[in-house]
Short mmCIF file of C-alpha atoms and ligand atoms in Angstrom, two decimals:
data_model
loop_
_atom_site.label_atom_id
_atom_site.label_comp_id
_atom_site.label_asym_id
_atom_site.label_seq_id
_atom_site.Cartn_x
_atom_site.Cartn_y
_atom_site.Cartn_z
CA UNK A 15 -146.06 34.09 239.36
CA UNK A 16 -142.99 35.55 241.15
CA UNK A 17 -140.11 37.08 239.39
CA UNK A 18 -137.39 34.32 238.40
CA UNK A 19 -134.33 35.21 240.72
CA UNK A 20 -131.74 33.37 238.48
CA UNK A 21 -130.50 33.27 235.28
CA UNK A 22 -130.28 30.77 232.81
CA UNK A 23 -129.60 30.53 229.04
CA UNK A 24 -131.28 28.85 226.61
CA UNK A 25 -128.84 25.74 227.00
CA UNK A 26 -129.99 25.31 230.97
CA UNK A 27 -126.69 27.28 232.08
CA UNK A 28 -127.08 29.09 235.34
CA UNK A 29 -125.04 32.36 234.95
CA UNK A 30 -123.88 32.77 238.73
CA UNK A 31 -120.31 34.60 237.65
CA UNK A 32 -119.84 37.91 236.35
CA UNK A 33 -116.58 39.83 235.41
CA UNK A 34 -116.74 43.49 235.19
CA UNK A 35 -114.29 45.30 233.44
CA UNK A 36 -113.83 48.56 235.74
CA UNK A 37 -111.78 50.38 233.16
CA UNK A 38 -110.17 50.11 230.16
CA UNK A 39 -107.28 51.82 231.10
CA UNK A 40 -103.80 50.22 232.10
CA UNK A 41 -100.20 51.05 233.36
CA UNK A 42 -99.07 48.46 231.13
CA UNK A 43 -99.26 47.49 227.59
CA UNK A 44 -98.84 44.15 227.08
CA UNK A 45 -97.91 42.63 224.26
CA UNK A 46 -100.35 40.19 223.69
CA UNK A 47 -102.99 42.39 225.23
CA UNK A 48 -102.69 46.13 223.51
CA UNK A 49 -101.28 48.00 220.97
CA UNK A 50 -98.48 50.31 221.77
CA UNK A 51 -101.01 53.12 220.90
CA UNK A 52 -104.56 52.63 222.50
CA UNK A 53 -107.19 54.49 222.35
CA UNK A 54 -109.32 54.62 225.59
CA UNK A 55 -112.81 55.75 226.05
CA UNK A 56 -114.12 58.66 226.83
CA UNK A 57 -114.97 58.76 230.44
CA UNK A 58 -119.24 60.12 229.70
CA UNK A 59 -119.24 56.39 228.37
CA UNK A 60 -117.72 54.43 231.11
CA UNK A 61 -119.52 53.20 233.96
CA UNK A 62 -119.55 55.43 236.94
CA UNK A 63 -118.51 53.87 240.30
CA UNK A 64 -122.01 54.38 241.56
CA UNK A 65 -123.62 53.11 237.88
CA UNK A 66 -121.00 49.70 238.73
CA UNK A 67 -122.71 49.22 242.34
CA UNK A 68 -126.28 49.78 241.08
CA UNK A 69 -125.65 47.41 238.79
CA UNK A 70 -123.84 44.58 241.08
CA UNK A 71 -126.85 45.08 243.60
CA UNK A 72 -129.34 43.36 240.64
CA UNK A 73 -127.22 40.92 239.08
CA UNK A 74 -126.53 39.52 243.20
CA UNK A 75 -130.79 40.24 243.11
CA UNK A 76 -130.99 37.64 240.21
CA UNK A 77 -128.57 35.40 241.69
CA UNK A 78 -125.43 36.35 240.87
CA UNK A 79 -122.89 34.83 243.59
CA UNK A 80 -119.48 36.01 242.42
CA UNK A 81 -118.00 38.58 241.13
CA UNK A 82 -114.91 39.25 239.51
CA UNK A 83 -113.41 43.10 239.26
CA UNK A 84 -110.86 43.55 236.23
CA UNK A 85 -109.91 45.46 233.08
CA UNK A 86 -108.01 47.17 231.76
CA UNK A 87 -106.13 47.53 235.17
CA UNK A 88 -109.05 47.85 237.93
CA UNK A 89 -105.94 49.43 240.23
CA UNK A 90 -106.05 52.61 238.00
CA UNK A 91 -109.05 53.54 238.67
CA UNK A 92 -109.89 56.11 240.99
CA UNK A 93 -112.12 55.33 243.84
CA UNK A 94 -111.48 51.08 243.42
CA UNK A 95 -111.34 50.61 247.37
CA UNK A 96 -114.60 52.86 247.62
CA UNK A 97 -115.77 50.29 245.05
CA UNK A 98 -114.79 47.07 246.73
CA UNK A 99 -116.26 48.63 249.71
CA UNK A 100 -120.04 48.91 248.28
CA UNK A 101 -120.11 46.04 246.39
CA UNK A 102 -118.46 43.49 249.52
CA UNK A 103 -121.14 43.86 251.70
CA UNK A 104 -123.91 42.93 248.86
CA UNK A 105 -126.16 40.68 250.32
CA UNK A 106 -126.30 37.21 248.60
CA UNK A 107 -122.49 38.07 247.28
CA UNK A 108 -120.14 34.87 248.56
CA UNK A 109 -117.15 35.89 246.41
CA UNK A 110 -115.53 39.51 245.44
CA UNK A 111 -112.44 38.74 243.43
CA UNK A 112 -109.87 40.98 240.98
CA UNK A 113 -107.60 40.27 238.27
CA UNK A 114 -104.57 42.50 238.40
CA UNK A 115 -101.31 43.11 236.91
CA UNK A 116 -99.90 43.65 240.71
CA UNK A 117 -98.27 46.94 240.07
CA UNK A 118 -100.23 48.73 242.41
CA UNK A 119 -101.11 46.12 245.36
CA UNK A 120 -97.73 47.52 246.94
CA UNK A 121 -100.10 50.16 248.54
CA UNK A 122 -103.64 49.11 247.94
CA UNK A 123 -103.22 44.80 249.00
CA UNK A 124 -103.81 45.85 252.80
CA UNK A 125 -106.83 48.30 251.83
CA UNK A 126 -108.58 45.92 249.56
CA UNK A 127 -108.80 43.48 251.81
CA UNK A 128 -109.52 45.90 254.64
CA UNK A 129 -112.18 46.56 252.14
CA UNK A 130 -113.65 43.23 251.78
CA UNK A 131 -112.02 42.04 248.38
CA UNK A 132 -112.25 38.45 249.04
CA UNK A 133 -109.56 37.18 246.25
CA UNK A 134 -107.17 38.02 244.09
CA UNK A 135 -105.48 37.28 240.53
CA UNK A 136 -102.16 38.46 240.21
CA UNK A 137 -100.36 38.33 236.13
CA UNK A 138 -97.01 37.19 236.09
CA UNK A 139 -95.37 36.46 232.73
CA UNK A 140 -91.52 36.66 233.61
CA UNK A 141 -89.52 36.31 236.27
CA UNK A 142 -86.58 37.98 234.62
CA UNK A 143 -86.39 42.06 234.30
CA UNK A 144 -85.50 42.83 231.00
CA UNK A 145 -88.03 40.08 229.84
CA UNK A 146 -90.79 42.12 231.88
CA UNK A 147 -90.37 44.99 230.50
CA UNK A 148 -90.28 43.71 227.20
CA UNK A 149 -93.58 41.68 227.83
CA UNK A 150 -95.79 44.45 229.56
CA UNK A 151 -93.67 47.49 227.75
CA UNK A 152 -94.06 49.62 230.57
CA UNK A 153 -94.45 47.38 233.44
CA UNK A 154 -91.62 47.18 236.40
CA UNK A 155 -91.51 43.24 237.52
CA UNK A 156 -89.70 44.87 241.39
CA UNK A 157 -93.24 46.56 241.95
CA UNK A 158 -94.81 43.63 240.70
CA UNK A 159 -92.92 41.24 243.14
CA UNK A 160 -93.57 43.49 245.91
CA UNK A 161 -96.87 43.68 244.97
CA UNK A 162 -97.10 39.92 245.46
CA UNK A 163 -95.40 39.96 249.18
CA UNK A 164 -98.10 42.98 250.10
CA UNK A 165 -101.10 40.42 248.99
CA UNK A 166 -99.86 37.45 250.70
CA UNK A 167 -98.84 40.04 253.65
CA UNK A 168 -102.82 41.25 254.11
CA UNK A 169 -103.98 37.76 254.31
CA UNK A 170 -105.83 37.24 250.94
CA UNK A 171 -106.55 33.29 250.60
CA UNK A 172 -106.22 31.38 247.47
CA UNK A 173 -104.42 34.56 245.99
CA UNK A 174 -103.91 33.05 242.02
CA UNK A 175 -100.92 33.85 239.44
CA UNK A 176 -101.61 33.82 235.99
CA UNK A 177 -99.05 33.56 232.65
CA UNK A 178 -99.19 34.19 229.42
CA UNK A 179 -96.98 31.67 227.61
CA UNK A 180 -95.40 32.85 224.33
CA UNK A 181 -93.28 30.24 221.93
CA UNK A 182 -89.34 32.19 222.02
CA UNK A 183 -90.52 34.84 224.50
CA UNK A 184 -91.08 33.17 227.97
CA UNK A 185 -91.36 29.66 227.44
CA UNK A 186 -88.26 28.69 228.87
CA UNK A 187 -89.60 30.47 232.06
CA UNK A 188 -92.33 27.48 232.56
CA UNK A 189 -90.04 25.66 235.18
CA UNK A 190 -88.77 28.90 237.26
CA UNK A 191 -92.64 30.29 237.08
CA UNK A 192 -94.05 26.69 238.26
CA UNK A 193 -91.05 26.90 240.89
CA UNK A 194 -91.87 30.77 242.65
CA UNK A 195 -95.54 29.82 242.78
CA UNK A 196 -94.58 26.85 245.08
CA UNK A 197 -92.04 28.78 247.08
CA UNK A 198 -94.74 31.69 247.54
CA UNK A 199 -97.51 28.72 248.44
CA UNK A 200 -99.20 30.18 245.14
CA UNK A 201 -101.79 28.70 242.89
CA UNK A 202 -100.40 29.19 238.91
CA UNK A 203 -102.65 29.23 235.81
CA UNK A 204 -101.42 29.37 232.59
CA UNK A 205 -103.37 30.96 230.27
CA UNK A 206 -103.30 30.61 226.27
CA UNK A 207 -103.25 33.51 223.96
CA UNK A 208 -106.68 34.55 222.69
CA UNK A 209 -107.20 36.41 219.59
CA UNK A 210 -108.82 39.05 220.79
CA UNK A 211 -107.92 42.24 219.57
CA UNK A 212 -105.37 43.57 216.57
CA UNK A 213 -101.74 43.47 217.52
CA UNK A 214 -99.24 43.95 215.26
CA UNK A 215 -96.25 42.96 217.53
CA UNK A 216 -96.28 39.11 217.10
CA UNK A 217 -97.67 36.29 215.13
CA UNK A 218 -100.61 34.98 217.25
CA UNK A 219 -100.66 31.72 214.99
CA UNK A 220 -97.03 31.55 215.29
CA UNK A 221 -96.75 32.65 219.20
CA UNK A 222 -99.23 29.80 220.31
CA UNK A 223 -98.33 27.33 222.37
CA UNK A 224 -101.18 24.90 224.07
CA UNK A 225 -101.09 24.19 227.43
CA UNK A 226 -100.64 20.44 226.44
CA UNK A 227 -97.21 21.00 225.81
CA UNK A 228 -96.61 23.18 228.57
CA UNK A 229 -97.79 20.29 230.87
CA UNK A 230 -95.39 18.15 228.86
CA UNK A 231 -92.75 20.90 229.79
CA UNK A 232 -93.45 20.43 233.81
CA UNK A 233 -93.80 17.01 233.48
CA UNK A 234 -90.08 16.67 233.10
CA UNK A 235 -89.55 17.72 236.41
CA UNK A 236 -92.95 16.86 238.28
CA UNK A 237 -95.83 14.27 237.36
CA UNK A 238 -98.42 16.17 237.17
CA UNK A 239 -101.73 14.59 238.90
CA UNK A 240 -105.04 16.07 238.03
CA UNK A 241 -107.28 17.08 241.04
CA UNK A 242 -111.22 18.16 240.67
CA UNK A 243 -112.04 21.50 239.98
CA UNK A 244 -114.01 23.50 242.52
CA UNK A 245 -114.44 26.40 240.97
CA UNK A 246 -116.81 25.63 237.74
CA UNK A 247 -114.41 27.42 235.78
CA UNK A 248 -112.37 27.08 232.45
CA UNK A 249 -109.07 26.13 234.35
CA UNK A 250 -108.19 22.78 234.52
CA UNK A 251 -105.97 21.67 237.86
CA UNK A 252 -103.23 20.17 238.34
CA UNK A 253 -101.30 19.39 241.38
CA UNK A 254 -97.56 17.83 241.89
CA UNK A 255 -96.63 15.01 244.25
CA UNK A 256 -96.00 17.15 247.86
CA UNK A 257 -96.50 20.67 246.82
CA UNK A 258 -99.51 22.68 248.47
CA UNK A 259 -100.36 24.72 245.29
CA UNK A 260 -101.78 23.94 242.23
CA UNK A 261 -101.08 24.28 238.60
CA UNK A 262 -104.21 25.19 236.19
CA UNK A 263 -104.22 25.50 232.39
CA UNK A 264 -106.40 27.90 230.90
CA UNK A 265 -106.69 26.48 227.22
CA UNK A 266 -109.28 28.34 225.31
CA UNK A 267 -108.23 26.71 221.98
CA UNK A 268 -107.57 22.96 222.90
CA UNK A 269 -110.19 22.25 225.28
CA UNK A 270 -113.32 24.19 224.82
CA UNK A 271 -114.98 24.94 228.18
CA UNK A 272 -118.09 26.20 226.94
CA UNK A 273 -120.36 23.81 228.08
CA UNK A 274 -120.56 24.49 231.46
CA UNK A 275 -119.97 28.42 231.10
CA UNK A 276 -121.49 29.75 234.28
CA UNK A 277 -120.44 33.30 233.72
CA UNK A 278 -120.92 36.91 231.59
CA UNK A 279 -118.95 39.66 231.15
CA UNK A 280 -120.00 43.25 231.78
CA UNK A 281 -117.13 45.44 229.44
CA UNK A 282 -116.31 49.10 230.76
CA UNK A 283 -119.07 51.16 228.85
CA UNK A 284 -121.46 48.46 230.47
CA UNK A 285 -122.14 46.38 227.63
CA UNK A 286 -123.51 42.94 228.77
CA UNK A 287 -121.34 40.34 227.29
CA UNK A 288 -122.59 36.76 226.60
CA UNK A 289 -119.28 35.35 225.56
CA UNK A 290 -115.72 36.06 225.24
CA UNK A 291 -115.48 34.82 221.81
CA UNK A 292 -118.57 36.36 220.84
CA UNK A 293 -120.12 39.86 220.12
CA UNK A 294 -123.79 38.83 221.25
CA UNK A 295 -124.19 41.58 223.96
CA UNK A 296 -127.07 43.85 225.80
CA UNK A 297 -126.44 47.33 226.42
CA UNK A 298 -127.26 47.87 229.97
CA UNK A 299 -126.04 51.89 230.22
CA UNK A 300 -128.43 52.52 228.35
CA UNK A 301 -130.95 50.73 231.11
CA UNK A 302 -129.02 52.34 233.62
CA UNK A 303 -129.06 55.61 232.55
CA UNK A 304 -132.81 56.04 231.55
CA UNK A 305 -134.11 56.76 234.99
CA UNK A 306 -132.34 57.60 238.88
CA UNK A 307 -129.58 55.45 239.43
CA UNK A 308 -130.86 53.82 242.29
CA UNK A 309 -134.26 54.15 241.99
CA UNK A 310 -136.79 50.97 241.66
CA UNK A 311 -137.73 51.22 238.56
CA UNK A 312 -134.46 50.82 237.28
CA UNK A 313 -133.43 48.23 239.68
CA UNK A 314 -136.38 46.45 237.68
CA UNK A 315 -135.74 47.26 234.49
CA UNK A 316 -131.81 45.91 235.17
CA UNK A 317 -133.07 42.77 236.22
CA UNK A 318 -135.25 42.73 233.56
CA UNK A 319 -132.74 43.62 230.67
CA UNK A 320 -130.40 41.05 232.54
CA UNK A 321 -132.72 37.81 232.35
CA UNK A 322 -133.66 38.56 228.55
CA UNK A 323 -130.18 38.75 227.70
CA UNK A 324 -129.61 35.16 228.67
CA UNK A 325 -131.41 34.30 225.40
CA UNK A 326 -128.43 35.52 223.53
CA UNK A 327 -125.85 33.34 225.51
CA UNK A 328 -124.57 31.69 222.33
CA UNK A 329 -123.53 28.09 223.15
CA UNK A 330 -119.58 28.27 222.41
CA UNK A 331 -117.13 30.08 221.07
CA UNK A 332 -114.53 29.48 218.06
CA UNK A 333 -111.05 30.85 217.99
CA UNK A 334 -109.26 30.24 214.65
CA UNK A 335 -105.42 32.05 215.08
CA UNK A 336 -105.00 31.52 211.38
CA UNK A 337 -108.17 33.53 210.45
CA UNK A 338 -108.00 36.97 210.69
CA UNK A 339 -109.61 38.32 214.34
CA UNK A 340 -113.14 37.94 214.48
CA UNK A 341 -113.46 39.70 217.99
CA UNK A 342 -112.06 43.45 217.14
CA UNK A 343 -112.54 44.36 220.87
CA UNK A 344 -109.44 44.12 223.27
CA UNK A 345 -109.00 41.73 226.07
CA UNK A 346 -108.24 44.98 228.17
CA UNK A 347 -111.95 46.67 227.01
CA UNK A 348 -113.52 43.15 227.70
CA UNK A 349 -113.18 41.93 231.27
CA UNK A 350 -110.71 39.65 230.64
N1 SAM B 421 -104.76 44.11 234.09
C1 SAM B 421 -105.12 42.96 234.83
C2 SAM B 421 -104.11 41.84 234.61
O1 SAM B 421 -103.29 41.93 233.72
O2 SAM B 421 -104.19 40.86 235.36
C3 SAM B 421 -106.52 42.48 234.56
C4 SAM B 421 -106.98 42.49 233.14
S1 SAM B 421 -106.12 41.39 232.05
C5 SAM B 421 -106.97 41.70 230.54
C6 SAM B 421 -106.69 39.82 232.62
C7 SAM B 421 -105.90 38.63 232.15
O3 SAM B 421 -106.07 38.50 230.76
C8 SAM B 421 -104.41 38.71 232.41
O4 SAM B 421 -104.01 37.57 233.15
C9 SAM B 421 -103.81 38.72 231.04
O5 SAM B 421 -102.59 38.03 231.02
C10 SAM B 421 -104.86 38.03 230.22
N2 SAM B 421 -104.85 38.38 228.79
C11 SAM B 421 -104.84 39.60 228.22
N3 SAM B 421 -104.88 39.51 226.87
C12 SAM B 421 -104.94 38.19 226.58
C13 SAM B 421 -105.02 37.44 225.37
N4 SAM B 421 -105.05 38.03 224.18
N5 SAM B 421 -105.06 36.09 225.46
C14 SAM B 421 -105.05 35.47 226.68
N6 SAM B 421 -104.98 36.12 227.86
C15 SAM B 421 -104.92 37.47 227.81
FE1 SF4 B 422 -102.89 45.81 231.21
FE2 SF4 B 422 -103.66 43.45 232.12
FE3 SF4 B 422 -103.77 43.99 229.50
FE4 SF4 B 422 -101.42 43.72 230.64
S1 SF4 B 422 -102.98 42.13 230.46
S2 SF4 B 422 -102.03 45.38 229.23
S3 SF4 B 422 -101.75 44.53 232.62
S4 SF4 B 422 -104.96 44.96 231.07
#
């Protein structure tokens, strides 16, 4: 019998989607997403570069088709073109994306591309300065903006904004943030707050807002009209009578997605992640690192590791913002 070149869990999902956290490091702290103080890891147990690539080569071997680079900020880390550059060319790869806070695309958009990044995810919680800063603590929203220009400058497709709504912090930006997306032909998904991680600078329970009433927000302005969703994913789309872009809502609370989960996480120290509400996980460093990087035997014992994890996929998660966090690891250390 030949070896299986997918992977599916035990609930007939086909895992063709992985996120890999590149670091766990960021320029910004934001509020919802760190502490004020983190502690990062130590770089002998982070992922090298090369470890990331040997690793995308198998899960593309067991038919991974897209790919998703993020953190932590992926533009922090040293060598990320270099990166982009290995794993674009991966055979049986249709989609290289990255999720980033836009901070750095000022001087890396045209490279990425240049480098084969196929898409990108760009955060953008405020439109107003002071707000920024506030939101992301150290974050600067002119870099950010000009980050934006440089993307749609190097001719990324489908480039994707995502917010972070917060009840009394930036909901009365829903409007202007719907309105820049359009202006910038931009596609706009608003995400809700997860619970992932202790923060100490807000009330989760009390900071929630779901998207429904966000939607109820836009629709004072525009009638919303649903249109199909491509993409597999957890977003839900939306688009408004004449306008190019569309709206998404991320809603991890209201609407649970789980059922048709087609993706897995790998976290920065190369834990194998079934779920993002879960801890089920497979420690594939530790596969990685027991022979030569590279070599065939570990190529086999990757894919091996990979399709006997799939037994651990649980079949959904449960967020409870009243409980206390169940899921002690950071968005930032997770692949978010
Ligand atoms: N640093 C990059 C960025 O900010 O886009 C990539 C990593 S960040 C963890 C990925 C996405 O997760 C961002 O859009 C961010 O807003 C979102 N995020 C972070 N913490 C979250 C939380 N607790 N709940 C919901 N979304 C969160
Ligand atoms: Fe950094 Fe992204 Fe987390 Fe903000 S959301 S602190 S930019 S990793």
């Amino acid at each position: 019998m030949g070896v299986q070149k997918t992977l599916v869990d035990d609930f007939g999902r086909q895992v063709t989607y992985v996120r890999i956290s590149v670091t766990d490091r960021c320029d910004f702290r934001c509020v919802y997403c760190m502490s004020e103080d983190m502690q990062f890891l130590p770089k002998s147990e982070v992922l090298s570069l090369e470890e990331m690539v040997v690793l995308a080569r198998n899960l593309v071997a067991s038919g991974v088709t897209k790919i998703r680079l993020t953190g932590g900020e992926p533009l922090v880390r040293p060598g990320i073109v270099d990166l982009v550059k290995s794993m674009a060319t991966l055979p049986g790869l249709e989609e290289l994306c990255m999720t980033t806070n836009g901070g750095r695309l000022q001087d890396l958009a045209e490279p990425l591309r240049k480098a084969g990044l196929n898409r990108l995810n760009i955060s953008l919680d405020s439109l107003d300065t002071e707000r920024f800063r506030e939101l992301t603590r150290t974050g600067r929203l002119g870099q950010v903006l000009s980050g934006i220009e440089a993307a749609r400058a190097a001719g990324f497709e489908h480039t994707k904004l995502n917010a972070v709504i917060l009840r009394g912090r930036n909901d009365d930006e829903v409007l202007s943030l719907v309105e820049f997306a359009r202006a910038k032909g931009l596609d706009l998904s608003f995400i809700e707050e997860m619970p992932l991680g202790i923060i100490t600078e807000h009330n989760r329970a009390e900071a929630f807002i779901p998207s429904a009433e966000i939607r109820s927000l836009i629709a004072e302005r525009y009638k919303l009209e649903a249109v199909g969703d491509a993409t597999g994913g957890p977003s839900r789309y939306y688009r408004a009578p004449g306008h190019d872009n569309r709206i998404g809502f991320i809603s991890p609370h209201s609407h649970n997605f789980c059922g048709d989960c087609n993706r897995v996480r790998v976290t920065t120290e190369g834990r194998l992640l079934l779920c993002l509400g879960n801890e089920h996980s497979m420690d594939l460093r530790r596969v990685l690192r027991e022979g030569d990087a590279g070599s065939e035997a570990v190529d086999a014992r990757v894919q091996a590791a990979l399709r006997e994890a799939m037994a651990l996929k649980p079949e959904k998660h449960h967020f409870d913002l009243d409980e206390e966090p169940q899921i002690l690891r950071f968005m930032s250390a997770t692949g978010g």
